[in-house]
Short mmCIF file of C-alpha atoms and ligand atoms in Angstrom, two decimals:
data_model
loop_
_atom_site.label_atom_id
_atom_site.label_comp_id
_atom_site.label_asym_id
_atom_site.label_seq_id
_atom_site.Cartn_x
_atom_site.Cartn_y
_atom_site.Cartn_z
CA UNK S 23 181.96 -30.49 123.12
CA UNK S 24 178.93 -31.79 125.02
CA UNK S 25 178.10 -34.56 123.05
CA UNK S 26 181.74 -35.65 123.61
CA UNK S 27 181.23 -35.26 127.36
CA UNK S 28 178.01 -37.33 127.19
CA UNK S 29 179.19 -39.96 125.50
CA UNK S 30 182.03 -40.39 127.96
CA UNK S 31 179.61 -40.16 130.84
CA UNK S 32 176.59 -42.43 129.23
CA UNK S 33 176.38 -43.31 126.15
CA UNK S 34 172.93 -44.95 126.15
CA UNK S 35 170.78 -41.48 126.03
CA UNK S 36 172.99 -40.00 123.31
CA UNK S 37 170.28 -40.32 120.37
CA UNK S 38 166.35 -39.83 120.57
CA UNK S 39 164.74 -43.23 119.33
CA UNK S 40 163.44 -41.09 115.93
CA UNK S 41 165.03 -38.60 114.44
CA UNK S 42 164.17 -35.42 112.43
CA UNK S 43 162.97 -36.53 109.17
CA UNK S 44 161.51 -40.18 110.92
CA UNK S 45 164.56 -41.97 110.64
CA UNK S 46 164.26 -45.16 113.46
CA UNK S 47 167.47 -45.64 115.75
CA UNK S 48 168.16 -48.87 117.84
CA UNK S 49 171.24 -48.52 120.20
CA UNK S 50 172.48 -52.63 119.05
CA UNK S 51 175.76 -52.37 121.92
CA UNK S 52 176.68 -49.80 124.38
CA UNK S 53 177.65 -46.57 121.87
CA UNK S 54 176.59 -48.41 118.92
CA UNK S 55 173.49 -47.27 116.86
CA UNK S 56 171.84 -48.91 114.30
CA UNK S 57 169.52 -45.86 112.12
CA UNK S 58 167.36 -46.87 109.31
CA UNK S 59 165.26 -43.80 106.72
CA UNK S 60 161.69 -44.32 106.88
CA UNK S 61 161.56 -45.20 102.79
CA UNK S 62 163.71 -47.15 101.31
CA UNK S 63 167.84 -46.32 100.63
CA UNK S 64 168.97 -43.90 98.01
CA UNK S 65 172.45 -45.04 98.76
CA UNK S 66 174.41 -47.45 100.12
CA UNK S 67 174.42 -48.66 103.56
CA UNK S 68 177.30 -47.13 105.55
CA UNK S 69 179.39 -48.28 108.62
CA UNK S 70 181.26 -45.77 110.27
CA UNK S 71 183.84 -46.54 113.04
CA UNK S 72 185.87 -44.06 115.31
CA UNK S 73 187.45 -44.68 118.46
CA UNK S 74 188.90 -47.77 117.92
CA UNK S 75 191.65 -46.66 119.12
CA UNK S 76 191.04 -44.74 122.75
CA UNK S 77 193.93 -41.93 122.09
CA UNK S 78 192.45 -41.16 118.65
CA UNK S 79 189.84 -38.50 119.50
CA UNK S 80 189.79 -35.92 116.69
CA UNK S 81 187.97 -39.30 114.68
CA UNK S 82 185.82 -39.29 117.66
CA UNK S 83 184.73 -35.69 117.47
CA UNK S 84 184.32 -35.88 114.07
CA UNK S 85 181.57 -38.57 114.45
CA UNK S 86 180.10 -36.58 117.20
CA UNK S 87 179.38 -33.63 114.83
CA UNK S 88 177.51 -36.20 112.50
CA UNK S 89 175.16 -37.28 115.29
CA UNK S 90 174.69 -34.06 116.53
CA UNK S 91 174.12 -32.98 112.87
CA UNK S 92 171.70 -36.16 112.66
CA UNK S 93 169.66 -35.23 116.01
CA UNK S 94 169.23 -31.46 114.96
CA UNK S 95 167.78 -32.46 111.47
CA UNK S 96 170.94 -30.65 109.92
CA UNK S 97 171.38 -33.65 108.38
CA UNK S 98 168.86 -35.98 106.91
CA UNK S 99 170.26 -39.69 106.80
CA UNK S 100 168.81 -41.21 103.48
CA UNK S 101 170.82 -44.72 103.85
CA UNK S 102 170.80 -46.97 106.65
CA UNK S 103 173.85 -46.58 109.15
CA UNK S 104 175.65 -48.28 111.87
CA UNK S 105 177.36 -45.03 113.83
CA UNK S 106 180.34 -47.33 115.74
CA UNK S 107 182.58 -45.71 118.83
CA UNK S 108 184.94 -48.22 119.27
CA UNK S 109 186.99 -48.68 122.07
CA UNK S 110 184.90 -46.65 124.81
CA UNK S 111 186.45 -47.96 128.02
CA UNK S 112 189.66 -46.97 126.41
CA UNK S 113 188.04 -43.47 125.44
CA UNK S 114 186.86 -42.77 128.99
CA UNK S 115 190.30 -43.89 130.40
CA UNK S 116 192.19 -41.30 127.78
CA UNK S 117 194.26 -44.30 126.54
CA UNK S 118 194.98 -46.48 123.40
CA UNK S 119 193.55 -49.59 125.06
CA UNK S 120 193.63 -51.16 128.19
CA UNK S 121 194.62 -54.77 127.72
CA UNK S 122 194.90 -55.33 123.98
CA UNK S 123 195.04 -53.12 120.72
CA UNK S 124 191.05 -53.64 119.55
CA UNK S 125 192.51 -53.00 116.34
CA UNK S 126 193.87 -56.85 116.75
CA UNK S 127 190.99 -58.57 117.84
CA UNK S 128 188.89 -58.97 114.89
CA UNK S 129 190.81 -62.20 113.53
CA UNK S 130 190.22 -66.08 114.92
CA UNK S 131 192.52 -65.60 118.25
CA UNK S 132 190.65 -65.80 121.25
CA UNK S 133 192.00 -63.70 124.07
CA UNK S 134 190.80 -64.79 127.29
CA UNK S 135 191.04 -62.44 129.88
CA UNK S 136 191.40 -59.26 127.88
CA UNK S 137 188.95 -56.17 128.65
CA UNK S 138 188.93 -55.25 125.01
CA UNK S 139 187.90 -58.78 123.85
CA UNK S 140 184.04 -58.53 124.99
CA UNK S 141 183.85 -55.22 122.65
CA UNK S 142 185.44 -56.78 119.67
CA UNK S 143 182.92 -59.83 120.17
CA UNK S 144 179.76 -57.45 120.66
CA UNK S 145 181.13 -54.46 117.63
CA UNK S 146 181.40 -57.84 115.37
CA UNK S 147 178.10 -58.77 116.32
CA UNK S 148 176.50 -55.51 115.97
CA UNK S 149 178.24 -55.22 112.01
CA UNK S 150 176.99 -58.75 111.77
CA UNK S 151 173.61 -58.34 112.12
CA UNK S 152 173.85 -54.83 110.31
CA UNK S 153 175.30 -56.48 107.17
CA UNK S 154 172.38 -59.34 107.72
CA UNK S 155 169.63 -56.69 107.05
CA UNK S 156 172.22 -54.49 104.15
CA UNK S 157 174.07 -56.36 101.99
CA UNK S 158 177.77 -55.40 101.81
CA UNK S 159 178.04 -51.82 103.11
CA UNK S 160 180.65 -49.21 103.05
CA UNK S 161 182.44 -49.12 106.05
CA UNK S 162 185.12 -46.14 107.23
CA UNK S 163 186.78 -47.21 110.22
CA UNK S 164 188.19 -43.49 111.28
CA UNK S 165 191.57 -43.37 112.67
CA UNK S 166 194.61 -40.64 113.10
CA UNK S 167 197.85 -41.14 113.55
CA UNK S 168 200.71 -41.83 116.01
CA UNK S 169 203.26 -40.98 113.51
CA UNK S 170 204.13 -38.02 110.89
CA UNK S 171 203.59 -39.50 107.65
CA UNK S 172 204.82 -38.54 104.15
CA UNK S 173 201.02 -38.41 103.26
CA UNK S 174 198.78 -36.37 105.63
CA UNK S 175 196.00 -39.01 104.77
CA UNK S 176 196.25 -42.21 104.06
CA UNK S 177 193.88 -45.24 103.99
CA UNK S 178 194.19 -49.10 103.94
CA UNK S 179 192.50 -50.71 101.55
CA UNK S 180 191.87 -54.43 102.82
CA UNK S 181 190.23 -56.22 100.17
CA UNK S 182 189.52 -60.24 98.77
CA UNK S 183 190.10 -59.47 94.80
CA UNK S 184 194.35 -58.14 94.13
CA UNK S 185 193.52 -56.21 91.31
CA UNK S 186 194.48 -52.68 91.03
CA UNK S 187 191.21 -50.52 92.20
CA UNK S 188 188.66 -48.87 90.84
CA UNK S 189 187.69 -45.61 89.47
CA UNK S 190 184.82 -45.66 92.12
CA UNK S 191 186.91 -46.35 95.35
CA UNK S 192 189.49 -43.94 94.43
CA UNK S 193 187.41 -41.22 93.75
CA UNK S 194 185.59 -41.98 96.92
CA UNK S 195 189.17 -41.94 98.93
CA UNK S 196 190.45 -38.85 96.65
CA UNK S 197 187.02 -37.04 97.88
CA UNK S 198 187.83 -37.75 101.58
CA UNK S 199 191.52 -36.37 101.02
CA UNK S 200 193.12 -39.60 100.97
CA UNK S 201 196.36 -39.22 99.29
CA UNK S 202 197.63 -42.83 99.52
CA UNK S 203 196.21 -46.37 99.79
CA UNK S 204 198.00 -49.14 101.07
CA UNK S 205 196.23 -52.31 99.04
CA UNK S 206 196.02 -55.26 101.56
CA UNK S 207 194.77 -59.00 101.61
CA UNK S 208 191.70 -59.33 104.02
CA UNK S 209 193.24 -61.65 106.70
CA UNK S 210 194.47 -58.40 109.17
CA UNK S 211 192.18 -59.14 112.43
CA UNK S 212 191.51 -55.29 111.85
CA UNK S 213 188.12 -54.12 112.07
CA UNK S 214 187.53 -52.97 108.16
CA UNK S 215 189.46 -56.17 106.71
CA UNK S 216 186.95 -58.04 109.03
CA UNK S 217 183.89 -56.72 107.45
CA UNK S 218 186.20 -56.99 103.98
CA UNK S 219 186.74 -60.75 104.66
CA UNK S 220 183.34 -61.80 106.13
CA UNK S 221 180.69 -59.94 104.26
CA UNK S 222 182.57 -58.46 101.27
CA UNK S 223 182.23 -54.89 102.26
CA UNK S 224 184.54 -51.90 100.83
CA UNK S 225 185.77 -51.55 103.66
CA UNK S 226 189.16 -48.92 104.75
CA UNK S 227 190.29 -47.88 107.66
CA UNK S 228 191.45 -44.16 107.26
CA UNK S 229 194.42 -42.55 109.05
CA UNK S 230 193.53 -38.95 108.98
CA UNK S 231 195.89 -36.85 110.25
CA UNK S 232 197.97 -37.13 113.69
CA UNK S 233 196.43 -38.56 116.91
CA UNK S 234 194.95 -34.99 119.10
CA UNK S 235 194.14 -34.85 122.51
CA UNK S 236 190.42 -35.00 123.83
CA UNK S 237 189.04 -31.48 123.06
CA UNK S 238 191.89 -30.11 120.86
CA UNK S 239 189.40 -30.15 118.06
CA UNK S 240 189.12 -31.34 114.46
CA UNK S 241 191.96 -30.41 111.98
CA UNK S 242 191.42 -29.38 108.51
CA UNK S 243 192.94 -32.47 107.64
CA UNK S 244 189.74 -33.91 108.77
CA UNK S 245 187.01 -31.56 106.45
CA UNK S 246 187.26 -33.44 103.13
CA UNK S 247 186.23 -36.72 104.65
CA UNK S 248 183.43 -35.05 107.40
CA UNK S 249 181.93 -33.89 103.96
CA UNK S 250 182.15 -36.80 102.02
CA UNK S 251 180.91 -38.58 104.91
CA UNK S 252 178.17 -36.34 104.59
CA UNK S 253 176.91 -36.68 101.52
CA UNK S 254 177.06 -40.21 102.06
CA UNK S 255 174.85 -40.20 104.48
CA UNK S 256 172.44 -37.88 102.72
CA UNK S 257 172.89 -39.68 99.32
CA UNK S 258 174.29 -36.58 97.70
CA UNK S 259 176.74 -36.82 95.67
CA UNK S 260 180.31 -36.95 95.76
CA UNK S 261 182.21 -34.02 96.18
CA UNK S 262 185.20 -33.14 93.57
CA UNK S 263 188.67 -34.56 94.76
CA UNK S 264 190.62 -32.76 96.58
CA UNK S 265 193.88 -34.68 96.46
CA UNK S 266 196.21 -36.99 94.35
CA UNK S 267 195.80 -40.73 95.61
CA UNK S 268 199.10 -42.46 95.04
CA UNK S 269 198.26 -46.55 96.00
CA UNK S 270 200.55 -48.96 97.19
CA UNK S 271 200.94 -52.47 98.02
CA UNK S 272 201.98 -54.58 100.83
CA UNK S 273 205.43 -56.03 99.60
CA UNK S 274 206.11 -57.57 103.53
CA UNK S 275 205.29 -57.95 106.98
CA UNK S 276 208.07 -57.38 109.52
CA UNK S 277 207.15 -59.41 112.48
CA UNK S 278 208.64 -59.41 115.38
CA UNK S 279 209.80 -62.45 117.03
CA UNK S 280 211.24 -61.65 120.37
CA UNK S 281 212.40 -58.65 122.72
CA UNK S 282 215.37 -58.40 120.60
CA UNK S 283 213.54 -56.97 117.83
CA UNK S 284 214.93 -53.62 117.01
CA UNK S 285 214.40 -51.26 113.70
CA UNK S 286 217.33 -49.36 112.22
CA UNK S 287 214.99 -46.18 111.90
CA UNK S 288 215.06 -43.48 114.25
CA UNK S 289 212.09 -43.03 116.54
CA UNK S 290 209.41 -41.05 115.52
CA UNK S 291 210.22 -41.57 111.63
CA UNK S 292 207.28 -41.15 109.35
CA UNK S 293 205.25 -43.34 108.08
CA UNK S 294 205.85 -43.78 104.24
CA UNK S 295 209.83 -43.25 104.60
CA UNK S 296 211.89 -44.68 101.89
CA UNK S 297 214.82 -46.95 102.23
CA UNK S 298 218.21 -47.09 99.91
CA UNK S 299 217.58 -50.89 98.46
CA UNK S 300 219.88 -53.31 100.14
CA UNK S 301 219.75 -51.09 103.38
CA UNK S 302 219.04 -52.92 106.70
CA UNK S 303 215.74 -52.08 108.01
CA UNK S 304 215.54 -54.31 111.42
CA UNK S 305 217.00 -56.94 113.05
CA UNK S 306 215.70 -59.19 115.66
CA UNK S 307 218.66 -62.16 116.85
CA UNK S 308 220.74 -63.35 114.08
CA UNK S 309 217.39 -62.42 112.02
CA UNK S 310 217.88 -59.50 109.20
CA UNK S 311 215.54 -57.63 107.08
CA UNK S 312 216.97 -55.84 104.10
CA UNK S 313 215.64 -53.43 101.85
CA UNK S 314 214.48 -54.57 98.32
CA UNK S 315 214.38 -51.85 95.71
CA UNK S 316 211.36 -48.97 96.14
CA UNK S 317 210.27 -50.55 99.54
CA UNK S 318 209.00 -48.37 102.06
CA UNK S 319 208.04 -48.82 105.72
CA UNK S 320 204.66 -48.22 107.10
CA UNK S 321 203.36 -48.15 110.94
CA UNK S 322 207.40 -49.23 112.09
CA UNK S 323 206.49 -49.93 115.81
CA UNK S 324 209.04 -51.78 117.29
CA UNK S 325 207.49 -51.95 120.58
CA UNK S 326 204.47 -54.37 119.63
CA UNK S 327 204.36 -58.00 121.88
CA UNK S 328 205.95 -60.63 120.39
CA UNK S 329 204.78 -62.25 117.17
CA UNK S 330 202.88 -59.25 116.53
CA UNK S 331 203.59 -56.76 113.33
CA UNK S 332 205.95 -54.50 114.02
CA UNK S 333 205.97 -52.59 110.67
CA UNK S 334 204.41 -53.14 106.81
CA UNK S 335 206.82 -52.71 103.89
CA UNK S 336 205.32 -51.35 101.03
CA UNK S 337 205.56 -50.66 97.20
CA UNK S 338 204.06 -48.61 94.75
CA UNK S 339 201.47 -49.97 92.92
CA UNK S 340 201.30 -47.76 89.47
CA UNK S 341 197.95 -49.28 87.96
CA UNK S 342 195.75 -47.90 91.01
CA UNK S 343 197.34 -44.48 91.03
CA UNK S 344 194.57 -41.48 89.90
ZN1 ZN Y 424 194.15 -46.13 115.16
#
């Protein structure tokens, strides 16, 4: 994929200042572009984020295709966007991150030293000043990932209101595939529950699918949400769902304390797996977590630094469900 390739080599010549149709584009950051339609937005503004992770390319390729779609004319953007590739010193290295998940850096903490901490500062800035000139846009932070999961497709859902969602949302995440949402509080220093928390943006980051190598291609899991994303970005509308969305809520955080930490579940279990109430789920010192009934366990990762989350325990939440 050549646009792949030339992103990885130099970002800065990836998009013509105009495009077809006389959209304007400003590169605001190295790989970040800021494109605004020359009359004013059918739609909502939209953020979309990929790469935040470096290992998580298929994401990656999938915004490619948009901006090569955007730079032939095949596709006419009618709402302003901000087109975000994340981590792209981790990209170019062919790694999750070099110093420090990004994916941890959009809280209060200060990290001095870190090589990922400069690009969380200047992507914040960039949404910043892009939420400045469009008040609360959609933002899909693209992921895939590490683990099999019970659902294909899930997204998180961070968010400042607690009640159950709304037809709008979950026709927007059934359109994209989406099959569960995990319901969160706003206060993850993730990249969507930042632009949740600070400028009141539907925000989700999506896990579509399992993490690919550079160049394996796009799955199938990954169609539903390329075309939602766009009609988005032609203010079209929606297309029909194409899956059940089943939504859940956090019920706990498991986080780990020290290098004693240790889940009971066997490596490589999927995300979404279900646990007998009353069964021990991790241990960590004298420390025990036990189930309580209908929990489940999302992103287990026992191998997190300390005082990090090592895994989200979840429960259904019935009033969100399609
Ligand atoms: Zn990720």
């Amino acid at each position: 994929m050549n646009l792949l390739a030339d992103l990885l080599a130099n970002d800065d010549a990836l998009l013509p200042a105009r495009l077809p149709g006389g959209a304007q584009v400003e590169r605001v950051a190295s790989a970040v572009w800021q494109i605004t339609p020359p009359t004013a937005a059918a739609g909502r503004a939209l953020i979309v984020s990929a790469g935040i992770h470096g290992d998580e390319t298929a994401p990656v390729e999938v915004l490619c295709g948009l901006v090569s779609a955007l730079c032939s004319g095949a596709l006419v953007p009618r709402v302003p966007l901000l087109l975000v590739f994340g981590n792209l010193l981790a990209l170019r290295a062919a790694c999750r991150y070099l110093d420090d998940d990004l994916n941890r850096l959009f809280g209060n903490a200060t990290v001095p030293g870190s090589r990922e901490a400069p690009r969380a500062a200047a992507l914040a800035a960039a949404v910043d000043a892009f939420c400045t000139r469009h008040a609360k846009p959609l933002h899909l932070d693209l992921h895939s990932a590490i683990r099999d999961s019970r659902y294909a497709c899930f997204a998180i859902a961070p968010r400042n209101e607690s009640g159950p969602l709304g037809a709008a949302p979950r026709a927007l995440l059934a359109a994209c595939g989406i099959e569960a949402v995990l319901l969160t509080g706003a206060q993850a220093p993730t990249f969507s529950a930042r632009s949740a928390r600070r400028h009141g943006c539907e925000a989700y980051t999506f896990e579509l699918g399992r993490v690919r190598r550079l160049g394996d291609g796009v799955a199938g899991e990954f169609a539903a949400a390329e075309r939602v994303l766009r009609a988005l970005i032609a203010a079209e509308p929606l297309p029909e769902p194409v899956a059940q969305l089943h939504a859940f809520r956090v019920s706990r955080e498991l986080i780990k304390r020290s290098d004693a930490f240790r889940l009971t579940l066997p490596a490589g279990a999927a995300n979404f797996t279900a646990f007998e109430a009353g069964a021990l789920i991790a241990e960590d010192g004298a420390l025990q977590w036990h189930a309580e009934p209908g929990e489940l366990i999302v992103f287990p990762n026992p191998a997190v630094k300390p005082g990090l989350r090592a895994g989200l325990l979840v429960v259904a939440d019935a009033a969100s469900d399609v």
